[in-house]
Amino acid sequence: MPQEDQYSSWVGLIYVFNLIVGTGALTLPAAFQNAGWLFSSIALIVLCFVSFLTVTFVIESVACANATIQWRKIKEHKVDESEVPLNPDSESENSNEETAILANRRRHYYHLNKKVELGEIAALFLSRTGHVLFFASLCIYLFCDLTIYVAASGKTIVNLSCKSSNNTENFTESCWEDSGVTRMDMYRIYVALFGLFVGPFTYFNVQKTKYLQIFTISVRWIAFSIMLSLAVFRLATYGQQGRPSLVNIAEVPALAGSSIYSFMCHHSLPGLIAPISNKQGLMSKISMDFSVICGFYLLISLTGSFAFETIDVLYSLNFMPTHDSGFLMKLIGMFLAVFPLFPMATSFPIIAITMQGNLKHLFFEPYGIERHGFFMKRLLFPSLAIFPPIITALITHDLKGLVEITGSYIGVIVQYVIPAFLVWSARRQTVKYFGISAHKYSSPFRHFGWFVFVLVWSVVCIVFVTVDLIINHS
């Protein structure tokens, strides 16, 4: 059945756009500058293409899952095949042959109208081992994501409350003059306070309201527009300040981690595309989304790389006001420094709720958790979702390292490997059911060579990043 709360395709594309362009985009300019502007530009375009390729795999997998669910209902005699409604987004085909009519009807089983999450798709098409590996990978990714949110929030508040410092990564110096309290002490206090005030929402069924989403989206894009404008203004006024090299292979891990992290939308994509009312040409429209996002990333990273001599791990901190800044610049600088807190504080409970749901699926059979009491359902799993990220953030404030690990390793699995195996398994199973190899929502990259390409690309990314990390830390 179609979703009740539907929206237009363009609204859906805006949601996808804002899902991709999140807080991770703030870590991109620093990695871009350090890895060399020419190499980074090429790498960013290639990573954008591979990410879009696997997005088409996810879309095809969702369509296959909908077809499989419909087919199983027919086999269980819950639905008569002749009564299955045709997909309204599909084009009609005129044929008088019975086999053609049957094949055409079965093609209509492939649709995106029912929300089918990746976990359900994995349960349909993967083995038990593959199912467990899927949930384990997704939980690790969400854990790292939550840790980055907590650490970034703590670091942001430290830079707002403590005295100005030329090195925002120096957490051993005093927070204030003639004070024995270091920036690290205050960072840990702020991390604890973040967990105290934001963490409890994880114990409830928190949902993003439309108005809260509109507010956070508005704040985000006002901030990004201001940062881009100020970087261009600096270039026009002071000339080139940054001197990025063409290529710096030593910084590839950070670039790969930031880039993969900045194109991540795969784990939440099914929930965003299901309510779209008109899904005609969906993949081509999403390709426009990715093209615009890639262009935006290149623009903000290139201007930042040449406008600033050095870039903070969180790009917004480069606009912190100084003592000699005018009132307007102090106001703008304070807004840019504060704004990451809004999306991080509102997204943290949602991601934590997603993580606890996946943890329940990992440890229990479907609906098995319902047999347990209040402690297991409402206390244990929410605590498992929020306390490990907060404890990890208390131990380290190294955002660069966290992003490298999240993007370069777990991100590769979630963004590349899982979609590839899901679509490969889905194709094999649905062909057995329907004898149909192509349908309206098939990925344009259907050739088996693309599946192999994604796996080889994943291995190359992991090996290359691992070698660089070993060399840099040896």
XYZ file of N, CA and C in Angstrom, residues 163-277:
345
model
N 39.098 30.453 26.266
C 39.788 31.578 25.621
C 40.192 31.190 24.206
N 40.308 32.181 23.354
C 40.678 31.936 21.964
C 42.071 31.336 21.904
N 42.243 30.407 20.985
C 43.538 29.737 20.823
C 43.838 29.582 19.341
N 45.095 29.800 18.990
C 45.493 29.616 17.597
C 45.454 28.154 17.199
N 45.564 27.267 18.175
C 45.541 25.827 17.909
C 44.354 25.214 18.640
N 43.263 25.005 17.913
C 42.055 24.470 18.543
C 42.193 23.008 18.924
N 43.290 22.352 18.476
C 43.506 20.954 18.818
C 44.335 20.792 20.093
N 44.828 21.904 20.645
C 45.629 21.842 21.862
C 44.700 21.836 23.067
N 44.494 20.674 23.622
C 43.560 20.531 24.734
C 44.284 20.456 26.084
N 45.605 20.691 26.089
C 46.350 20.646 27.348
C 46.480 22.017 27.986
N 46.250 23.099 27.215
C 46.382 24.436 27.771
C 45.172 24.791 28.626
N 45.332 25.827 29.435
C 44.254 26.245 30.333
C 43.070 26.782 29.537
N 41.911 26.549 30.090
C 40.697 27.030 29.422
C 40.575 28.546 29.564
N 40.963 29.064 30.752
C 40.942 30.500 30.988
C 42.259 30.923 31.634
N 42.549 32.197 31.577
C 43.762 32.729 32.194
C 43.772 32.437 33.691
N 44.954 32.071 34.196
C 45.148 31.817 35.628
C 44.183 30.764 36.162
N 43.870 29.778 35.309
C 42.975 28.702 35.725
C 43.687 27.372 35.599
N 43.465 26.502 36.558
C 44.056 25.170 36.495
C 43.214 24.193 35.701
N 42.091 24.659 35.179
C 41.185 23.813 34.393
C 41.623 23.840 32.940
N 41.946 22.676 32.395
C 42.397 22.614 31.002
C 41.209 22.524 30.055
N 41.507 22.725 28.781
C 40.466 22.593 27.760
C 39.940 21.156 27.718
N 40.819 20.165 28.012
C 40.391 18.773 28.029
C 39.411 18.528 29.170
N 39.661 19.154 30.321
C 38.737 19.019 31.452
C 37.361 19.537 31.075
N 37.335 20.703 30.451
C 36.053 21.294 30.069
C 35.390 20.473 28.958
N 36.203 19.951 28.053
C 35.648 19.114 26.980
C 34.898 17.925 27.569
N 35.498 17.267 28.563
C 34.848 16.104 29.175
C 33.591 16.499 29.939
N 33.611 17.664 30.566
C 32.417 18.144 31.260
C 31.287 18.383 30.254
N 31.626 18.999 29.122
C 30.607 19.297 28.116
C 30.080 18.016 27.455
N 30.946 17.036 27.265
C 30.492 15.753 26.723
C 29.504 15.097 27.684
N 29.831 15.139 28.977
C 28.931 14.568 29.985
C 27.594 15.313 30.007
N 27.642 16.643 29.908
C 26.409 17.433 29.899
C 25.585 17.153 28.644
N 26.255 16.977 27.510
C 25.546 16.635 26.272
C 24.796 15.324 26.453
N 25.480 14.331 27.024
C 24.831 13.047 27.282
C 23.691 13.171 28.268
N 23.840 14.049 29.270
C 22.823 14.220 30.315
C 21.556 14.861 29.757
N 21.720 15.848 28.873
C 20.558 16.598 28.388
C 19.960 16.006 27.107
N 20.780 15.430 26.239
C 20.293 14.921 24.959
C 20.021 13.421 25.026
N 20.854 12.691 25.772
C 20.744 11.240 25.841
C 19.391 10.713 26.274
N 18.720 11.323 27.282
C 17.438 10.777 27.740
C 16.363 10.656 26.666
N 16.437 11.469 25.601
C 15.435 11.369 24.536
C 15.478 10.010 23.840
N 16.608 9.319 23.964
C 16.751 8.002 23.334
C 15.827 6.972 23.992
N 15.418 7.232 25.227
C 14.572 6.279 25.941
C 13.089 6.415 25.572
N 12.810 7.347 24.668
C 11.435 7.551 24.243
C 11.351 7.395 22.732
N 10.144 7.346 22.232
C 9.933 7.214 20.795
C 9.962 8.595 20.163
N 11.165 9.149 20.033
C 11.327 10.505 19.526
C 11.235 10.500 18.009
N 10.461 11.427 17.453
C 10.369 11.574 16.004
C 10.674 13.022 15.642
N 11.331 13.229 14.504
C 11.573 14.577 14.003
C 10.251 15.159 13.493
N 9.882 16.292 14.015
C 8.708 16.962 13.473
C 9.106 17.723 12.219
N 8.110 18.004 11.403
C 8.387 18.718 10.160
C 8.999 20.085 10.447
N 8.487 20.762 11.489
C 8.963 22.116 11.770
C 10.379 22.113 12.330
N 10.696 21.108 13.146
C 12.059 20.996 13.654
C 13.021 20.720 12.509
N 12.599 19.866 11.563
C 13.445 19.558 10.421
C 13.663 20.797 9.565
N 12.586 21.547 9.325
C 12.710 22.769 8.535
C 13.650 23.760 9.215
N 13.537 23.845 10.556
C 14.399 24.770 11.304
C 15.867 24.385 11.175
N 16.180 23.095 11.413
C 17.575 22.669 11.347
C 18.124 22.782 9.928
N 17.296 22.481 8.921
C 17.727 22.621 7.528
C 18.033 24.072 7.215
N 17.162 24.985 7.672
C 17.348 26.410 7.412
C 18.637 26.914 8.057
N 18.849 26.534 9.318
C 20.062 26.959 10.024
C 21.299 26.437 9.308
N 21.251 25.173 8.878
C 22.401 24.569 8.203
C 22.757 25.318 6.924
N 21.751 25.614 6.109
C 22.051 26.225 4.818
C 22.365 27.707 4.913
N 21.828 28.387 5.897
C 22.264 29.766 6.147
C 23.735 29.767 6.527
N 24.126 28.798 7.389
C 25.520 28.716 7.835
C 26.463 28.394 6.688
N 26.115 27.387 5.865
C 26.980 27.030 4.742
C 27.099 28.174 3.739
N 26.015 28.887 3.510
C 26.044 30.023 2.579
C 26.951 31.129 3.107
N 26.869 31.391 4.411
C 27.729 32.416 5.020
C 29.191 32.008 4.924
N 29.507 30.729 5.234
C 30.901 30.275 5.169
C 31.458 30.388 3.764
N 30.665 30.006 2.773
C 31.109 30.111 1.385
C 31.337 31.568 1.004
N 30.421 32.445 1.393
C 30.539 33.868 1.063
C 31.758 34.493 1.737
N 31.986 34.152 3.018
C 33.134 34.712 3.731
C 34.454 34.220 3.153
N 34.506 32.950 2.727
C 35.732 32.425 2.116
C 36.019 33.155 0.800
N 34.988 33.375 -0.008
C 35.166 34.121 -1.265
C 35.594 35.562 -0.970
N 34.996 36.161 0.064
C 35.353 37.529 0.455
C 36.820 37.607 0.881
N 37.275 36.620 1.657
C 38.683 36.600 2.086
C 39.615 36.503 0.887
N 39.250 35.668 -0.065
C 40.076 35.535 -1.262
C 40.136 36.843 -2.043
N 38.996 37.495 -2.167
C 38.946 38.747 -2.928
C 39.668 39.877 -2.199
N 39.638 39.853 -0.848
C 40.223 40.943 -0.062
C 41.707 40.738 0.230
N 42.063 39.528 0.683
C 43.434 39.278 1.137
C 44.250 38.434 0.167
N 43.603 37.927 -0.867
C 44.308 37.065 -1.798
C 44.461 35.650 -1.256
N 45.223 34.855 -1.939
C 45.406 33.453 -1.550
C 46.225 33.340 -0.275
N 45.655 32.723 0.755
C 46.347 32.492 2.019
C 46.817 31.046 2.155
N 46.003 30.123 1.676
C 46.377 28.714 1.732
C 47.242 28.318 0.552
N 48.171 27.402 0.785
C 49.061 26.913 -0.276
C 48.976 25.394 -0.375
N 47.800 24.856 -0.704
C 47.692 23.395 -0.790
C 48.491 22.848 -1.954
N 49.109 21.695 -1.747
C 49.858 21.045 -2.820
C 48.887 20.425 -3.811
N 49.429 19.934 -4.927
C 48.583 19.247 -5.894
C 48.152 17.886 -5.363
N 49.131 17.154 -4.785
C 48.861 15.803 -4.283
C 49.660 15.590 -3.006
N 49.021 15.009 -1.985
C 49.708 14.615 -0.763
C 49.135 13.275 -0.330
N 49.774 12.200 -0.797
C 49.256 10.852 -0.578
C 49.150 10.509 0.905
N 49.994 11.115 1.734
C 50.001 10.791 3.163
C 48.673 11.122 3.837
N 47.906 12.054 3.267
C 46.643 12.463 3.880
C 45.428 11.787 3.253
N 45.666 10.743 2.453
C 44.565 10.044 1.793
C 43.563 9.445 2.781
N 44.005 8.828 3.907
C 43.011 8.246 4.832
C 41.963 9.241 5.306
N 42.410 10.448 5.685
C 41.460 11.455 6.153
C 40.521 11.889 5.041
N 41.069 12.054 3.833
C 40.226 12.452 2.700
C 39.204 11.371 2.378
N 39.657 10.117 2.324
C 38.739 9.017 2.017
C 37.652 8.913 3.080
N 38.056 9.017 4.353
C 37.081 8.923 5.435
C 36.049 10.035 5.375
N 36.529 11.272 5.186
C 35.613 12.417 5.129
C 34.705 12.345 3.911
N 35.246 11.955 2.765
C 34.469 11.932 1.526
C 33.385 10.855 1.578
N 33.759 9.642 2.001
C 32.778 8.562 2.093
C 31.707 8.918 3.121
N 32.137 9.461 4.247
C 31.208 9.870 5.305
C 30.260 10.968 4.813
N 30.769 11.852 3.940
C 29.983 12.990 3.471
C 28.990 12.625 2.376
N 29.086 11.421 1.810
C 28.125 10.976 0.796
C 27.193 9.885 1.325
N 27.212 9.651 2.626
C 26.436 8.560 3.203
C 24.960 8.915 3.302
N 24.116 8.086 2.716
C 22.662 8.226 2.874
C 21.989 6.868 2.754
N 22.763 5.825 2.466
C 22.236 4.522 2.076
C 21.380 3.883 3.164
N 21.807 4.004 4.436
C 21.096 3.317 5.514
C 19.722 3.918 5.783
N 19.486 5.173 5.381
C 18.191 5.825 5.629
C 17.394 6.069 4.354
N 17.939 5.681 3.208
C 17.300 5.982 1.924
C 15.912 5.359 1.757
N 15.695 4.075 2.135
C 14.363 3.481 1.915
C 13.231 4.263 2.559
N 13.469 4.796 3.754
C 12.423 5.552 4.441
C 12.117 6.888 3.795
N 13.052 7.418 3.000
C 12.846 8.711 2.359
C 12.171 8.588 1.001
N 12.437 7.493 0.280
C 11.882 7.375 -1.069
C 10.473 6.782 -1.077
N 10.112 6.017 -0.034
C 8.782 5.393 -0.016
C 7.635 6.405 -0.074
N 7.701 7.533 0.660
C 6.558 8.473 0.631
C 6.503 9.357 -0.623
N 7.487 9.282 -1.514
C 7.458 10.110 -2.723
C 6.266 9.685 -3.577
N 5.407 10.632 -3.925
C 4.153 10.310 -4.613
C 4.379 9.884 -6.064
